[in-house]
Short mmCIF file of C-alpha atoms and ligand atoms in Angstrom, two decimals:
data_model
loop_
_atom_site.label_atom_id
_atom_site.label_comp_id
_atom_site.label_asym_id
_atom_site.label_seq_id
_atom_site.Cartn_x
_atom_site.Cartn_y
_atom_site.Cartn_z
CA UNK A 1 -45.84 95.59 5.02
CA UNK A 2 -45.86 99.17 3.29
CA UNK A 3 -43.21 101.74 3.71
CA UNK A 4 -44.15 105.72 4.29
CA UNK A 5 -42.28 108.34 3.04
CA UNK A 6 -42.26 111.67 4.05
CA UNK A 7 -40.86 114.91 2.23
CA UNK A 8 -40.89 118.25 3.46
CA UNK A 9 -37.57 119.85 2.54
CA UNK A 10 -38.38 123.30 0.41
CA UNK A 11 -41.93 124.21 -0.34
CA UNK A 12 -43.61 120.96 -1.37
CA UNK A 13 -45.32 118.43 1.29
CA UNK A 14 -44.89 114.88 -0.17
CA UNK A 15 -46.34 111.63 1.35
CA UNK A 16 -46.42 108.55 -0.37
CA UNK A 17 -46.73 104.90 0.28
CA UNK A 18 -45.24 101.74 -1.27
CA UNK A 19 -45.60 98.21 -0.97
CA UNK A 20 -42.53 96.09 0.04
CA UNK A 21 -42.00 95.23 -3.83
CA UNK A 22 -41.92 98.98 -4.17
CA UNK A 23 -45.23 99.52 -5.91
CA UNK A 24 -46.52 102.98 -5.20
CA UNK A 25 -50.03 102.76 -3.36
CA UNK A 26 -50.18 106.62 -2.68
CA UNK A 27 -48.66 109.71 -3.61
CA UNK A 28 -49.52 112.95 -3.11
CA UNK A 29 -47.83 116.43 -3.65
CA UNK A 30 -49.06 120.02 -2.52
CA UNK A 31 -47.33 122.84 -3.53
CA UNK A 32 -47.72 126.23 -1.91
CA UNK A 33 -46.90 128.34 -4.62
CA UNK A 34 -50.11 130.41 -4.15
CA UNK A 35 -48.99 131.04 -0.62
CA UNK A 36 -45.38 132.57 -1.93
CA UNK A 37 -46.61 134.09 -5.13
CA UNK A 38 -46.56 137.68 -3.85
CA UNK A 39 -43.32 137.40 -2.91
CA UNK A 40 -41.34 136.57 -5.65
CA UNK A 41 -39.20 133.34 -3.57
CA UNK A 42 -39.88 130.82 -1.09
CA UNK A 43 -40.49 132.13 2.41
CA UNK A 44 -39.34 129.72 5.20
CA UNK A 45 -40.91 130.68 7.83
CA UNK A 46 -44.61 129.96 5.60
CA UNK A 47 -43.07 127.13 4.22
CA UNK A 48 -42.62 125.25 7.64
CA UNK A 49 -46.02 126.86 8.87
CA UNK A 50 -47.85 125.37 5.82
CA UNK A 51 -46.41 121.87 6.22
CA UNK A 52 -47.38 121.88 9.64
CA UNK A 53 -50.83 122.10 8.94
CA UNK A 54 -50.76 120.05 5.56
CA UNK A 55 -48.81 116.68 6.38
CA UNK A 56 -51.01 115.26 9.05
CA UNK A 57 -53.69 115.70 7.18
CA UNK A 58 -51.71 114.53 4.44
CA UNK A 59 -50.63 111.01 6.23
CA UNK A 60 -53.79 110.85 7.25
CA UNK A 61 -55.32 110.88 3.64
CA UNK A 62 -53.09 108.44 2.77
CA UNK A 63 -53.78 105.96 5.40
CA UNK A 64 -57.47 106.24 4.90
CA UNK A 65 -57.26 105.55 1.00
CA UNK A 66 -54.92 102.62 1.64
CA UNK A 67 -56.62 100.91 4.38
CA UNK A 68 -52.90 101.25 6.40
CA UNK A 69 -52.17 101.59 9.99
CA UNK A 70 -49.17 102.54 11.91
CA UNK A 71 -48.96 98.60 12.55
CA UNK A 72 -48.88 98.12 9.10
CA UNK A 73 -45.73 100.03 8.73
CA UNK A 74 -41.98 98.36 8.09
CA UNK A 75 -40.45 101.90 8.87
CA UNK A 76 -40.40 105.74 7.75
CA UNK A 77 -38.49 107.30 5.24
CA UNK A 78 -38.13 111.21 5.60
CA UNK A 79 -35.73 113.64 3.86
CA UNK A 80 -33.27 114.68 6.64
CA UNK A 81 -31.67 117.65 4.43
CA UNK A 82 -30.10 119.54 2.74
CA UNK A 83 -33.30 122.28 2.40
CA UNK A 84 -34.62 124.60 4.58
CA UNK A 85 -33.73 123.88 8.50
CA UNK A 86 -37.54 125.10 9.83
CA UNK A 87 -39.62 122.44 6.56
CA UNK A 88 -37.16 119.99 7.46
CA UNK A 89 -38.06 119.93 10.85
CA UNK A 90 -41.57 119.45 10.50
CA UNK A 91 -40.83 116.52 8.46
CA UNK A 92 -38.45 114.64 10.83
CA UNK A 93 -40.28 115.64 13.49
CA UNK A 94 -43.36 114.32 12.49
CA UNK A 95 -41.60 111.14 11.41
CA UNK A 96 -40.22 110.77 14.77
CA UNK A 97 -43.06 111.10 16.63
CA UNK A 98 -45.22 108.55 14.40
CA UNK A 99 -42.44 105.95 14.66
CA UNK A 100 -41.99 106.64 18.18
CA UNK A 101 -45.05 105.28 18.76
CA UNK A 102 -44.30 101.62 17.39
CA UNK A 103 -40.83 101.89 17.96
CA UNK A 104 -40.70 101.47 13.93
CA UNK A 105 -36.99 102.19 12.24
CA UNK A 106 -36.48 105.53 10.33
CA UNK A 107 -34.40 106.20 7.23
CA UNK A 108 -33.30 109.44 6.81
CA UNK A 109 -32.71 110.09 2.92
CA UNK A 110 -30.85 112.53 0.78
CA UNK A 111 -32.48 115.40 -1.17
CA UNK A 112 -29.98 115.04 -4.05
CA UNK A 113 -30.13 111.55 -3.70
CA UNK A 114 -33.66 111.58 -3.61
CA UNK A 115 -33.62 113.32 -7.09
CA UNK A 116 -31.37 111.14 -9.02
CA UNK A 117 -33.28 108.05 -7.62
CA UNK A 118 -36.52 109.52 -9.44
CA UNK A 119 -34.89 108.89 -12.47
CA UNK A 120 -34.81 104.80 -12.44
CA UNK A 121 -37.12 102.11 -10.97
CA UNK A 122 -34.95 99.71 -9.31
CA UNK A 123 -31.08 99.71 -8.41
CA UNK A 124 -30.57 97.03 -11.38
CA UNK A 125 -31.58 99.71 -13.63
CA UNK A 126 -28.31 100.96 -13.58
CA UNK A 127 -25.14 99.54 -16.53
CA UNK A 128 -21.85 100.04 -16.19
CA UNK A 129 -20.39 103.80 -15.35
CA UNK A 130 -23.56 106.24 -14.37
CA UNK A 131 -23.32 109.55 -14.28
CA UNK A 132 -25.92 111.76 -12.43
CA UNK A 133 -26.97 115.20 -13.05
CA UNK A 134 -29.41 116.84 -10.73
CA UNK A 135 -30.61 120.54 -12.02
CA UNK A 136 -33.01 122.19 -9.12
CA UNK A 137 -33.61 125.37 -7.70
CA UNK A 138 -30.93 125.04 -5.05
CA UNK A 139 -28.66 122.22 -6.94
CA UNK A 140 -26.94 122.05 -9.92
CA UNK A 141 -24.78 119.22 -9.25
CA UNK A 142 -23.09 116.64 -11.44
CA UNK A 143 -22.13 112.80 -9.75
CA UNK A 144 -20.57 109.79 -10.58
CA UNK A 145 -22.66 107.37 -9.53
CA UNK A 146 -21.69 104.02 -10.32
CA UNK A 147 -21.32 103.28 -7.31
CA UNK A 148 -25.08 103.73 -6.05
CA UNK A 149 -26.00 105.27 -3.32
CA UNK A 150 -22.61 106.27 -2.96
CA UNK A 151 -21.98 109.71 -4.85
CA UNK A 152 -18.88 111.23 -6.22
CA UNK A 153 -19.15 114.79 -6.91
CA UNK A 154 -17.97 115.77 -10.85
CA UNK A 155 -18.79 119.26 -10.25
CA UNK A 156 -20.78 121.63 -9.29
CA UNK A 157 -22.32 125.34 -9.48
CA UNK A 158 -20.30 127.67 -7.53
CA UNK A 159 -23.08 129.95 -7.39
CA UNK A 160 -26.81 129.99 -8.10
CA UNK A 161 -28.43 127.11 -9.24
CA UNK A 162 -30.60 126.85 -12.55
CA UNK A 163 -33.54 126.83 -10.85
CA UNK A 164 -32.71 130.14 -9.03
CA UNK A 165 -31.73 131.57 -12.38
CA UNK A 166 -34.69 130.50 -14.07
CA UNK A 167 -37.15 132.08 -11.04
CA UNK A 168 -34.83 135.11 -11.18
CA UNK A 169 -35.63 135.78 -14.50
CA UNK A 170 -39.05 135.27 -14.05
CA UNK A 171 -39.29 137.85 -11.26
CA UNK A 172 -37.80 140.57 -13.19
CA UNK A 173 -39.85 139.75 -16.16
CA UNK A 174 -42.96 139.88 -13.64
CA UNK A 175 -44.05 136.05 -14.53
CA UNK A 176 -46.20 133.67 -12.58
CA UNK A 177 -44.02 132.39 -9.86
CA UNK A 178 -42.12 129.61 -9.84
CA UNK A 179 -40.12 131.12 -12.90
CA UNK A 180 -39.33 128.00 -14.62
CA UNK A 181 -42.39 126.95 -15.98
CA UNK A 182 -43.06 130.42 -16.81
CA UNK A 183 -40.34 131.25 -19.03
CA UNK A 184 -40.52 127.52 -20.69
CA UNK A 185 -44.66 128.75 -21.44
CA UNK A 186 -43.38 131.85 -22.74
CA UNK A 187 -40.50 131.07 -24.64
CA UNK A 188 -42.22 128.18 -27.06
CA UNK A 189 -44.38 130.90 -28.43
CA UNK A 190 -41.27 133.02 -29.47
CA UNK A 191 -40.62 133.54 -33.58
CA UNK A 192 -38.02 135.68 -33.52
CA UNK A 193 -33.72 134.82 -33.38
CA UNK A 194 -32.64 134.69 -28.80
CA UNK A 195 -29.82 137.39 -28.08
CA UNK A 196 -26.88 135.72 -26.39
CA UNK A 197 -26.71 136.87 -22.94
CA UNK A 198 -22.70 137.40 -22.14
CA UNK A 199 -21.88 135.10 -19.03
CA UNK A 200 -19.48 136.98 -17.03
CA UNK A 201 -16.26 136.12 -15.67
CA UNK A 202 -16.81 132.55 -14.89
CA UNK A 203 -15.88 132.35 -11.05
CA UNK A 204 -14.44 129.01 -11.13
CA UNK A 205 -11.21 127.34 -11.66
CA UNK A 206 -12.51 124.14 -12.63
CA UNK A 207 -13.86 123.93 -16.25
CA UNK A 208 -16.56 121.40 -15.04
CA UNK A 209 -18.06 123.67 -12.57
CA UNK A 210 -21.45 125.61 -13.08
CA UNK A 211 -22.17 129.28 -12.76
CA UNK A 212 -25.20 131.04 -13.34
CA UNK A 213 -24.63 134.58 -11.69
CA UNK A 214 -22.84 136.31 -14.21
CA UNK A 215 -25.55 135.17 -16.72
CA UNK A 216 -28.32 136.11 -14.32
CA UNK A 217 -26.50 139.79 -14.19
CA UNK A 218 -25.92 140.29 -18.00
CA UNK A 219 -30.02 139.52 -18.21
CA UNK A 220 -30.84 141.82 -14.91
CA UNK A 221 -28.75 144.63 -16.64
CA UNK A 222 -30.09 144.24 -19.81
CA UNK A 223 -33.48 144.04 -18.95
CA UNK A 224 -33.54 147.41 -16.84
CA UNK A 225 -31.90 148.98 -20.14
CA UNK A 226 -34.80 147.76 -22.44
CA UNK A 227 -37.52 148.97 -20.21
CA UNK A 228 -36.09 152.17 -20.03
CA UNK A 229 -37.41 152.67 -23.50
CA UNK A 230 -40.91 151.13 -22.50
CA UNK A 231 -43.38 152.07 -19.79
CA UNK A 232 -41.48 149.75 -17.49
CA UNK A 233 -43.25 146.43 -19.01
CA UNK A 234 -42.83 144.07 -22.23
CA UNK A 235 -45.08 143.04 -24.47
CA UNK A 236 -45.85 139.16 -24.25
CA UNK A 237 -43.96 139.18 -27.60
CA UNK A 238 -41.01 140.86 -25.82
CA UNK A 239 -41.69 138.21 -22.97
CA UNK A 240 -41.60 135.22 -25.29
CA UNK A 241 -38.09 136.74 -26.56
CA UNK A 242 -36.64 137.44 -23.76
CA UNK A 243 -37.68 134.19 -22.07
CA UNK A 244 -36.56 132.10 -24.74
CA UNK A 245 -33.06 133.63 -24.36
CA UNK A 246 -32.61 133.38 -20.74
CA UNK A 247 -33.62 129.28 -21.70
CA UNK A 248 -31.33 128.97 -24.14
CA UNK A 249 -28.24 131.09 -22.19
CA UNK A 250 -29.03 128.89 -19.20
CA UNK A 251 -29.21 125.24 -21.60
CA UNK A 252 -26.39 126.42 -23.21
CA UNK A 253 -24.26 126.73 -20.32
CA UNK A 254 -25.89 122.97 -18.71
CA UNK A 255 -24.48 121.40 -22.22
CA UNK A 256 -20.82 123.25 -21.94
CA UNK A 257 -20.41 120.68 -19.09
CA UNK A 258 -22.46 117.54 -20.19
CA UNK A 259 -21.15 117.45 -23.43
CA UNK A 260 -17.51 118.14 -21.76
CA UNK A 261 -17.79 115.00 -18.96
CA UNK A 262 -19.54 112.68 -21.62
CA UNK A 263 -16.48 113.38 -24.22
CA UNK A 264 -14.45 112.47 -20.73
CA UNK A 265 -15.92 109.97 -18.81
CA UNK A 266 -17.23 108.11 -21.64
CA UNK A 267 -20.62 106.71 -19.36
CA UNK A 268 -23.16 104.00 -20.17
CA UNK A 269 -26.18 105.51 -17.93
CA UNK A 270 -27.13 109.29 -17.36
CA UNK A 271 -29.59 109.79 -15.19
CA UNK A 272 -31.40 113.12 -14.79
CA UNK A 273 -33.21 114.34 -12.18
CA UNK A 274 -34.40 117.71 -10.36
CA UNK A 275 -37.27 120.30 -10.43
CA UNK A 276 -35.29 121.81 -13.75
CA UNK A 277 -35.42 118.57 -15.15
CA UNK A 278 -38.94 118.78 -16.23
CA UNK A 279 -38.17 121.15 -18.91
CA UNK A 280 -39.11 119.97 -22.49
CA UNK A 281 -36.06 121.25 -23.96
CA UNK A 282 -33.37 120.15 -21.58
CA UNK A 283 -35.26 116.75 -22.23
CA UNK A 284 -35.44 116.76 -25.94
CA UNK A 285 -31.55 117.97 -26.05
CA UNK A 286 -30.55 115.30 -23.40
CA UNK A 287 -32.82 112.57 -25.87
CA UNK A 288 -30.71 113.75 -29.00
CA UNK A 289 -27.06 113.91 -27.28
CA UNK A 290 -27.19 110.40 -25.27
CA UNK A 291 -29.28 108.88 -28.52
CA UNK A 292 -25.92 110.28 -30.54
CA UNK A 293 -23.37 108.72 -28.16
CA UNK A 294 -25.52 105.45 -27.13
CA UNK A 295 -25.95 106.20 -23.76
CA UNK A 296 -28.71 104.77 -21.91
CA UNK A 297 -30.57 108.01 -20.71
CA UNK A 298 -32.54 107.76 -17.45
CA UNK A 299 -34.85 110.96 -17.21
CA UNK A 300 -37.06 111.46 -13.86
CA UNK A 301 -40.92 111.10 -15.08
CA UNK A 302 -42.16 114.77 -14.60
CA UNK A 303 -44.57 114.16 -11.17
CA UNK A 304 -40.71 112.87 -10.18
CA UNK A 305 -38.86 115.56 -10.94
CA UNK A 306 -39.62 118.11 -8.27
CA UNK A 307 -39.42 117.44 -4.65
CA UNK A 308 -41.53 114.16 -3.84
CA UNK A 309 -42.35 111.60 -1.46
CA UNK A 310 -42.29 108.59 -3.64
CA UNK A 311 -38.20 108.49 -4.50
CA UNK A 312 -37.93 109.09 -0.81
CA UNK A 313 -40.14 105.79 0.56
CA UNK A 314 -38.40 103.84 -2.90
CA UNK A 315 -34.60 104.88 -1.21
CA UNK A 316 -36.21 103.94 2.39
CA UNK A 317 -36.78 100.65 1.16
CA UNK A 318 -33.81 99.92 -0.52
CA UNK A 319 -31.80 100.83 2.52
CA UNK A 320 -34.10 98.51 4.85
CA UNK A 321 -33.46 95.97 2.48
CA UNK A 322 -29.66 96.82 2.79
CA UNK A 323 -30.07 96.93 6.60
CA UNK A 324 -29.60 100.87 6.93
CA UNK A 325 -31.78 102.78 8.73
CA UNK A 326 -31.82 104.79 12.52
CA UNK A 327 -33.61 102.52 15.28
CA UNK A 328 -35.61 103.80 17.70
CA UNK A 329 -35.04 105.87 19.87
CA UNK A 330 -33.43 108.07 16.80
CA UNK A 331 -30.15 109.22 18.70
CA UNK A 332 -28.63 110.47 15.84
CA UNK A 333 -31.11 111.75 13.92
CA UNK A 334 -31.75 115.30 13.65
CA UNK A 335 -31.52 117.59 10.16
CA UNK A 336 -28.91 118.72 8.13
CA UNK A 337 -29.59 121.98 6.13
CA UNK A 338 -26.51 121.31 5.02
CA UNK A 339 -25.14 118.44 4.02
CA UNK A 340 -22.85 116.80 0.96
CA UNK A 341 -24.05 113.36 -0.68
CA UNK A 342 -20.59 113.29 -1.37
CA UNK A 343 -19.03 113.26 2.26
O1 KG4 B 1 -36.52 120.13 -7.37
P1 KG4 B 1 -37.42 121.25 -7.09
O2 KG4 B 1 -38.91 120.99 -7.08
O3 KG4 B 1 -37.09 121.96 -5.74
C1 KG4 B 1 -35.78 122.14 -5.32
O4 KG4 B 1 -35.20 121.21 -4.74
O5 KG4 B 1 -35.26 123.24 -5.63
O6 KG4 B 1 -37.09 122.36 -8.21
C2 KG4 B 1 -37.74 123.58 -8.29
C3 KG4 B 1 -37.13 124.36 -9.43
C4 KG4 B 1 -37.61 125.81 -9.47
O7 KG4 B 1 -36.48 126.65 -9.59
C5 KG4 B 1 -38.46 125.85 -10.74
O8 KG4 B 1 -38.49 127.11 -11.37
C6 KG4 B 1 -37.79 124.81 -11.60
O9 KG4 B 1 -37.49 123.77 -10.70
N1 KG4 B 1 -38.67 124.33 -12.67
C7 KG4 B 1 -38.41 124.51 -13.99
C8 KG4 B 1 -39.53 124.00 -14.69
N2 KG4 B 1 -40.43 123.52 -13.76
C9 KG4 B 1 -39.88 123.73 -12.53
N3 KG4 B 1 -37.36 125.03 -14.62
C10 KG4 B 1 -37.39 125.07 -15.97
N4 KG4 B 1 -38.43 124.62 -16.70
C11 KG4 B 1 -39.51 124.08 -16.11
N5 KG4 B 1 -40.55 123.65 -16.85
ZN1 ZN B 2 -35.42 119.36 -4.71
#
């Protein structure tokens, strides 16, 4: 029996299938960041277009290059939120309709979740107190989560995310969209000493909390000051400077809190997971402060970092094997845009 997940929930359209060990057998991602380029962000209304047209062809690849069948099929795994309410759709939709048609089970999985579980192969993977920290374009969130798949929320941004700072950035510096891989290009090839970037009143009561606007200001503001003196553009030398800054204000700020809740909460596992997560330096700092205290440090492989199908058909199958999962005829099921792991 194989298990197909599904994974539509920003701009990427994921399909992958496992075997009931949990042995990948297909995976396949497709970005559309040629689609939003021009635009500077994620449009949702082209995002839910494109994965219209993409994931049956998708499925259908993956099928084909497995030998599988619907009848092959123990159930469907799809993410159910929180992302964009028109991707998701397609998604669950689809899933419906292709389980509808052998009455097959449907699990309807977490986005965070679905992050964090990139970060370790199976469940047992986990010793003692776990701590979770997923760093995406729309999350910046920080778990307990000991108690897997149960999450308990540490804290959280209360504003943008690190993603949305890091593609922020990007976009005023006029870099290749999605900003985060830009600025992490640009910024290894800088020589010269970052400026500190002043954060901002901090609009949060809880020292544990994220927040990223006042940081993203101080660099908007600053920016439009320097290119005052230019003809409105930097130099890839000012580019490498500048990007290398915005990293370092923005890793800066991710290891206020980590280093904080470690001191705290004293964990044996960190896991880390998310889009953000693929950046060399957040990785090589993470390797050097959990080597320091002896924590076990569980990093999402890069092709798991960003939004993928796999960690979604791995979660499906450890709920079936748990015994949770929406029958047919999928009542309950419809998305959540919205929607705390924590609840
Ligand atoms: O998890 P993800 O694929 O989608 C969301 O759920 O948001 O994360 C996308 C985010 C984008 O903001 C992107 O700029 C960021 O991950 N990202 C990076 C890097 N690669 C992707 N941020 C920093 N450094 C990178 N190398
Ligand atoms: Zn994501």
């Amino acid at each position: 029996m194989k298990l197909l997940g599904i994974e539509t929930s920003c701009d990427d359209t994921s399909v992958a299938l496992v075997d009931e060990t949990g042995a990948t057998l297909f995976l396949e991602t497709l970005g559309q960041e040629t689609l939003h380029e021009r635009y500077g962000g994620v449009v949702p209304e082209l995002a839910s277009r494109a994965h219209a047209q993409i994931l049956p062809t998708l499925v259908q690849k993956a099928f084909q290059e497995t030998g599988t069948n619907t009848s092959d099929l123990l159930a469907i795994a799809v993410t159910r939120g929180p992302g964009l309410s028109g991707s998701l759709l397609v998604g669950v939709s689809f899933a419906k309709g292709l389980a509808f048609s052998h009455s097959l089970p449907i699990v309807p999985v977490h986005h965070v979740i679905a992050h964090l579980r990139g970060a370790f192969d199976r469940v047992s993977d986990l010793r003692g107190k776990t701590l979770g920290l997923v760093v995406s374009g729309g999350h910046t969130h920080l778990y307990d989560v000991t108690r897997w798949p149960k999450l308990k929320r540490i804290s959280r941004t209360v504003d943008d995310a690190a993603g949305e700072t890091f593609d922020k950035g990007g976009k005023l510096m006029g870099l290749p969209f999605p900003g985060g891989p830009s600025i992490e290009r640009m910024a290894k090839s800088n020589t010269r000493p970052t400026f500190p970037l002043t954060k901002g009143p901090i609009r949060t009561e809880d020292p544990m909390n994220f927040s990223f606007s006042g940081m993203k200001t101080a660099f908007s503001l600053k920016l439009r000051q320097a290119l005052l003196s230019t003809d409105g553009s930097l130099s890839a030398e000012d580019q490498a400077l500048w990007s290398d800054s915005l990293q370092t204000a923005i890793l800066d700020h991710l290891f206020s809190r980590i280093n904080k809740v470690i001191e705290l909460e004293s964990p044996e596992t960190f896991l880390l997971g998310g889009g953000v997560a693929i950046n060399q330096v957040l990785r090589e700092r993470m390797g050097a402060l959990c080597q320091k205290h002896g924590i076990n440090l569980l990093m999402a492989p890069p092709k798991l970092c960003g939004d993928n199908a796999l960690s979604i058909a791995q979660i499906g199958l450890d709920s079936m094997l748990q015994g949770l999962f929406t029958p047919f005829p999928y009542r309950d099921l419809s998305v959540q845009a919205r929607w705390d792991p924590s609840e």
